[in-house]
mmCIF file of C-alpha atoms in Angstrom:
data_model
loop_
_atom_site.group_PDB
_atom_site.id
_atom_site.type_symbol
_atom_site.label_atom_id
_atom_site.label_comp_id
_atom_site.label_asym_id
_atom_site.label_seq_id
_atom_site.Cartn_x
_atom_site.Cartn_y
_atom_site.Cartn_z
ATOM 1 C CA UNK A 153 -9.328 -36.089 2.098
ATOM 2 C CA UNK A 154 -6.017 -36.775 3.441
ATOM 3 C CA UNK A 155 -5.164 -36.862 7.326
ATOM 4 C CA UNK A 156 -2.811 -33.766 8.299
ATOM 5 C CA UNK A 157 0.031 -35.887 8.764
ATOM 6 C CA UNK A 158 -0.061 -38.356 5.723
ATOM 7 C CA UNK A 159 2.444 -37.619 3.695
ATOM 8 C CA UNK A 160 1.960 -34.965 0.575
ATOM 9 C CA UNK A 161 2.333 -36.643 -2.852
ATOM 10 C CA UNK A 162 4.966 -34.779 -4.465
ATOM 11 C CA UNK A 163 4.643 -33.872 -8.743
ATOM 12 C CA UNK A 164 6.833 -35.532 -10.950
ATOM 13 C CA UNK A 165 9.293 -32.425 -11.575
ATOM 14 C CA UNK A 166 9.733 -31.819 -7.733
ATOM 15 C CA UNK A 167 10.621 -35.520 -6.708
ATOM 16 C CA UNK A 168 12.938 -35.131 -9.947
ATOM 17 C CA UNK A 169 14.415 -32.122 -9.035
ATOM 18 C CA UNK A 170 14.873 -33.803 -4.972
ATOM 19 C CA UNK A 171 16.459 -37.257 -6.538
ATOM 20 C CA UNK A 172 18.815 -34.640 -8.509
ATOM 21 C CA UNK A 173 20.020 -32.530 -5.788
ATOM 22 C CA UNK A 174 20.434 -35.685 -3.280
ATOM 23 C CA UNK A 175 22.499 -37.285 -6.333
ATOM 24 C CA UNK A 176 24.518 -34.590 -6.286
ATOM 25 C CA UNK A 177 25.238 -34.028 -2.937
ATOM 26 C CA UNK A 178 26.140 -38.067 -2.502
ATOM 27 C CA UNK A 179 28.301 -37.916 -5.850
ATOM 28 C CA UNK A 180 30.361 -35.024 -4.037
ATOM 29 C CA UNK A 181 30.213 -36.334 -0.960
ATOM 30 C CA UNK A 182 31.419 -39.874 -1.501
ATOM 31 C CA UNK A 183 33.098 -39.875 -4.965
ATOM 32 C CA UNK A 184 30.400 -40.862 -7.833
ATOM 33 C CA UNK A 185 31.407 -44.574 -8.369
ATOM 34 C CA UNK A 186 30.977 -45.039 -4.181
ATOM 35 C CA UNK A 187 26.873 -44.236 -4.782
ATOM 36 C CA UNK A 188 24.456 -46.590 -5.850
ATOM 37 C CA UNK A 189 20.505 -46.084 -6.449
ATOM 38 C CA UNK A 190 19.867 -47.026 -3.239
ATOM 39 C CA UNK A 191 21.668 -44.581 -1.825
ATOM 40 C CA UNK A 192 19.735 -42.064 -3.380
ATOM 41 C CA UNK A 193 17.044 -43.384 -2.230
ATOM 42 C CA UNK A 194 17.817 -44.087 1.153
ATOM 43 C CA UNK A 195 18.956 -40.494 1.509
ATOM 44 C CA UNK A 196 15.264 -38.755 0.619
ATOM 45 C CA UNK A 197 13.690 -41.696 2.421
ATOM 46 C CA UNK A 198 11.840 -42.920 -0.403
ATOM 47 C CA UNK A 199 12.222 -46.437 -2.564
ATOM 48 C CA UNK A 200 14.480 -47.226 -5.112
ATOM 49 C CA UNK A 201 11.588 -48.440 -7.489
ATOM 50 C CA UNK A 202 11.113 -44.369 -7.015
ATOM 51 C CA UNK A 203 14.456 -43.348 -7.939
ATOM 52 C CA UNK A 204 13.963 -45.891 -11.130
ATOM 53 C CA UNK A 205 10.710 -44.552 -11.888
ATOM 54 C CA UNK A 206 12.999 -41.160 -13.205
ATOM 55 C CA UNK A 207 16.365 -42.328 -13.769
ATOM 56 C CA UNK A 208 17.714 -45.917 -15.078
ATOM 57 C CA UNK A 209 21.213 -45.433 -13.632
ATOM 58 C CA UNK A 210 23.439 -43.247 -11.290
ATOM 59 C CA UNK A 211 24.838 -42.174 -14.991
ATOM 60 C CA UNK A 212 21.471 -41.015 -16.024
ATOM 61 C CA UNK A 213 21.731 -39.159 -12.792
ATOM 62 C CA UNK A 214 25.052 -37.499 -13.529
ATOM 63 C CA UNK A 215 24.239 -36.715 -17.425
ATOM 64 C CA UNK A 216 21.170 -35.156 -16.143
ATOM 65 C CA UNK A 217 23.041 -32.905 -13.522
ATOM 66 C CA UNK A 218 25.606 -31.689 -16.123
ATOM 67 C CA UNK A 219 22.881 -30.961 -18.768
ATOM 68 C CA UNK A 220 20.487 -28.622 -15.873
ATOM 69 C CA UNK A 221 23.821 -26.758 -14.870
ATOM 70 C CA UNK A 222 26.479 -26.338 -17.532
ATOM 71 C CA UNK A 223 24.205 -23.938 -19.673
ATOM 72 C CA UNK A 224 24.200 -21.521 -16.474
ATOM 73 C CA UNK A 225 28.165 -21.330 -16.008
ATOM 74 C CA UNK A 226 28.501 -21.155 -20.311
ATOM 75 C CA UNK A 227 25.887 -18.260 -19.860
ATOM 76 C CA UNK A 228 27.889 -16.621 -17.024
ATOM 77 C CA UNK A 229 31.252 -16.435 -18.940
ATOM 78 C CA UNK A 230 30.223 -15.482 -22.548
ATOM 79 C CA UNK A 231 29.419 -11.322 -21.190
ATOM 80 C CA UNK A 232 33.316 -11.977 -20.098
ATOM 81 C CA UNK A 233 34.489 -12.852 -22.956
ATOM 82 C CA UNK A 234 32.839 -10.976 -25.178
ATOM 83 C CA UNK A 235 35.970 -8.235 -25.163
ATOM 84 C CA UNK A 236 37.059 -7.829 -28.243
ATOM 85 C CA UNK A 237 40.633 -8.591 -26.943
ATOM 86 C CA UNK A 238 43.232 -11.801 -27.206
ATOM 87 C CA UNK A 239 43.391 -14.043 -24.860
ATOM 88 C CA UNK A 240 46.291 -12.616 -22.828
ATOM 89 C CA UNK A 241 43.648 -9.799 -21.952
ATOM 90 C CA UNK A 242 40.924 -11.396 -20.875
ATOM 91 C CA UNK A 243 40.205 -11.040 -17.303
ATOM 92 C CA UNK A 244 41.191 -13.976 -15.823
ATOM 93 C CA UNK A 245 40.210 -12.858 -12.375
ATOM 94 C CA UNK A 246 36.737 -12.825 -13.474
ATOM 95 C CA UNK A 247 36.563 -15.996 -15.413
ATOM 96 C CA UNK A 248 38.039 -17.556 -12.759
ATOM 97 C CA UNK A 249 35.282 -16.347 -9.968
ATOM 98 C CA UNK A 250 32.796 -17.270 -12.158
ATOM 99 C CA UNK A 251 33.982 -20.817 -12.658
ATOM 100 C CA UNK A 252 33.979 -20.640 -8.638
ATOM 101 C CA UNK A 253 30.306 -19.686 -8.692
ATOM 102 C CA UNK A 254 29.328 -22.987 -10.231
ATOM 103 C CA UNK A 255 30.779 -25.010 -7.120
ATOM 104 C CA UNK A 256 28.717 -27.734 -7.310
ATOM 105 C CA UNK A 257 29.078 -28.323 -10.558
ATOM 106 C CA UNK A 258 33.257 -28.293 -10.439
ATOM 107 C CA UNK A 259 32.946 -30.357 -7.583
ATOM 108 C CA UNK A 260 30.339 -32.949 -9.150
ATOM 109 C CA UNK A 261 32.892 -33.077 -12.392
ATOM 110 C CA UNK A 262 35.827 -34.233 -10.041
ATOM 111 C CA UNK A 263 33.818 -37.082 -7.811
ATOM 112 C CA UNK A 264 34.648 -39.625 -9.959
ATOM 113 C CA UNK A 265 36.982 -41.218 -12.443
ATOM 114 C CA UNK A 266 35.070 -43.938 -14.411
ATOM 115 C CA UNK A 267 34.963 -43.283 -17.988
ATOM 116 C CA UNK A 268 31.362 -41.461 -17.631
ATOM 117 C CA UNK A 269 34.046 -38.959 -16.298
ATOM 118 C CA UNK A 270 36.281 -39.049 -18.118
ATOM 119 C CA UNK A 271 33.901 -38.453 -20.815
ATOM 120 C CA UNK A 272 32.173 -35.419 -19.616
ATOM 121 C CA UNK A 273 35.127 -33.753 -18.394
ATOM 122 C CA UNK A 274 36.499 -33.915 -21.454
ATOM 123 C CA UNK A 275 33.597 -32.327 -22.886
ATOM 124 C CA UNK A 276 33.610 -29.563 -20.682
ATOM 125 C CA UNK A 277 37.058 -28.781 -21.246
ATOM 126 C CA UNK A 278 36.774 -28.703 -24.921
ATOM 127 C CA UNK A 279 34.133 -26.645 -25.043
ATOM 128 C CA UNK A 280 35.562 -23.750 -22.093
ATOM 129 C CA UNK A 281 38.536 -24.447 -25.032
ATOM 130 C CA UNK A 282 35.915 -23.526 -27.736
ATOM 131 C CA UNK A 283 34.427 -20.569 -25.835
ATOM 132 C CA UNK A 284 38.361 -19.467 -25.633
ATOM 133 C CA UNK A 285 39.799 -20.173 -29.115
ATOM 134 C CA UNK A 286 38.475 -17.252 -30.585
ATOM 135 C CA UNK A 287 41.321 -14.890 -28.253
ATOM 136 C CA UNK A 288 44.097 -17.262 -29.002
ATOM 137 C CA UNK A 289 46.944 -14.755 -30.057
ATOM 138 C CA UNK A 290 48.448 -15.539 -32.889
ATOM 139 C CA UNK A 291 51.633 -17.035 -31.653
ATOM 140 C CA UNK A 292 49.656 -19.243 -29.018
ATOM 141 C CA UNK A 293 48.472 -20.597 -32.340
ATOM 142 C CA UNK A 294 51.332 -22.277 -33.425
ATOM 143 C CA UNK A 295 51.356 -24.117 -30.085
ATOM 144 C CA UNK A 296 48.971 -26.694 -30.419
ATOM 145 C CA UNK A 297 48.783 -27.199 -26.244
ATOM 146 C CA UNK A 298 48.819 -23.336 -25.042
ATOM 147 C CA UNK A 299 44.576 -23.271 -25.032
ATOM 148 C CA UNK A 300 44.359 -26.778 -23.366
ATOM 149 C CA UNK A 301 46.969 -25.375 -20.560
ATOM 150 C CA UNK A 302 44.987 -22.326 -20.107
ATOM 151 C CA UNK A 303 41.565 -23.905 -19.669
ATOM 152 C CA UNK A 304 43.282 -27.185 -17.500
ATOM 153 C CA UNK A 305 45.325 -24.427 -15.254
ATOM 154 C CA UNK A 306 41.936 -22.521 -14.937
ATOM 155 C CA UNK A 307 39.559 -25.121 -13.814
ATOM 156 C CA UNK A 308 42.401 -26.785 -11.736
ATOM 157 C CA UNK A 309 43.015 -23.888 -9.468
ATOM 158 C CA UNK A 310 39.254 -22.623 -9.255
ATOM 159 C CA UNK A 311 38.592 -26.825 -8.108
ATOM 160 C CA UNK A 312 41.646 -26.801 -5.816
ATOM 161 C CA UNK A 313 40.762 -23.618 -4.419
ATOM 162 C CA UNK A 314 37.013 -25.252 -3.562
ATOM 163 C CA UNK A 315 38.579 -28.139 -1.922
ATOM 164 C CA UNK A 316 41.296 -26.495 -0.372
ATOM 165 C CA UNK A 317 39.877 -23.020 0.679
ATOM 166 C CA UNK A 318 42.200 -20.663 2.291
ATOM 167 C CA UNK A 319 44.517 -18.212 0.012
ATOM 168 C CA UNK A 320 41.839 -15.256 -0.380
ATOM 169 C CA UNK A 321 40.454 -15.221 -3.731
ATOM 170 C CA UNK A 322 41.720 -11.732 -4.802
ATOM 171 C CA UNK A 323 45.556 -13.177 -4.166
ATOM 172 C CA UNK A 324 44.363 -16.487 -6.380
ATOM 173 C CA UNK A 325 42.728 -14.124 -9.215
ATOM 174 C CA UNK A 326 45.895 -12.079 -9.618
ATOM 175 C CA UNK A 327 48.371 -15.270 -9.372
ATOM 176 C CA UNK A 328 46.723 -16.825 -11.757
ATOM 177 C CA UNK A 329 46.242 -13.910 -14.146
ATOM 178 C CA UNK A 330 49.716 -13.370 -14.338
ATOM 179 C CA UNK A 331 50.829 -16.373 -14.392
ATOM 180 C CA UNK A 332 48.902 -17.205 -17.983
ATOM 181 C CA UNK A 333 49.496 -13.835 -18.852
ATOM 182 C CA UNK A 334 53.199 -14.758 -18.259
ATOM 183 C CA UNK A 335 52.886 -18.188 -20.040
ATOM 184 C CA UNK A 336 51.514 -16.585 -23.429
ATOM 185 C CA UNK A 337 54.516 -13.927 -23.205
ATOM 186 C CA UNK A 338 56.774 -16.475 -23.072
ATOM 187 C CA UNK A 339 54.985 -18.406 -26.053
ATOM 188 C CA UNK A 340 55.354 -15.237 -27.999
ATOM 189 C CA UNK A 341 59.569 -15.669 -27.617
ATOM 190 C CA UNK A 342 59.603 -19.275 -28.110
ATOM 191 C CA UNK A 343 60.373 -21.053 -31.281
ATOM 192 C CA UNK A 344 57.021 -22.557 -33.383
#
């Protein structure tokens, strides 16, 4: 039987989930390309045969991160956009404080700029672009860029407004409502 004090052996999806969330916080913290495994493991106080035994690379680290918490922000903005109207009617106020509720995960997809980055990123954006297609007015259509703007401008203010906290939400939501809302009216004047 163990002494009181030795150390409790942790299960494999506990130490997992510990190596995860001290990843993250070090990726944010320091930018992901200043972290190395030891680093990990230096902030859990473990070894970084330990931190190898679940992940082969800081990547594997980050791939994991973005699988585990993309699926809850994609779940949180389907109800919103499940409205039955275009695009210049969806409530961007509420989009936009749900992308805020997945702060860690915003924050984690700007702290670094390797192509691993890069990558992901780009896969986010194209599928928040995916999610949105489907309330592209008609005349947004035949402007290849207007979706792209709308889901860069979105997940550019809700990260600048994480980093930079200060305007009160409310005043952010309706800024940034209208000003898309403003952006698609002018699309709908503008030659194809």
């Amino acid at each position: 039987m163990p002494s009181p004090s030795a150390p409790r052996r942790l299960d494999a999806d506990t130490r997992r989930a510990q190596l995860l969330e001290a990843a993250q916080a070090l990726f944010i913290e320091r930018g992901f390309e200043g972290v190395g495994m030891n680093d990990v493991a230096h902030a859990l106080g473990t070894s970084r045969p330990t931190v190898y035994a679940y992940f082969t690379s800081t990547e594997a680290m980050l791939r994991a991160l973005l699988d585990a918490r993309l699926p809850a922000l994609w779940q949180r903005l389907r109800p919103l956009l499940d409205t039955g109207t275009g695009l210049a009617a969806l409530d961007y106020a509420a989009i936009f404080t749900a992308l805020l509720h997945e702060r860690d995960l915003l924050l984690l997809m700007h702290s670094g700029g390797g192509p691993t980055f890069r990558e992901e990123r780009a896969r986010f954006l194209d599928e928040l672009a995916a999610l949105l297609a489907p309330y592209r007015p008609e005349h947004a259509a035949r402007h290849d860029g207007a979706l792209r703007i709308v889901t860069l401008l979105l997940e550019a203010v809700a990260v600048e407004s994480l980093r930079h906290p200060g305007a009160t939400p409310g005043d952010v939501d309706d800024t940034l409502a209208a000003f898309i809302a403003g952006g698609l009216a002018a699309l709908r004047r503008a030659p194809a």
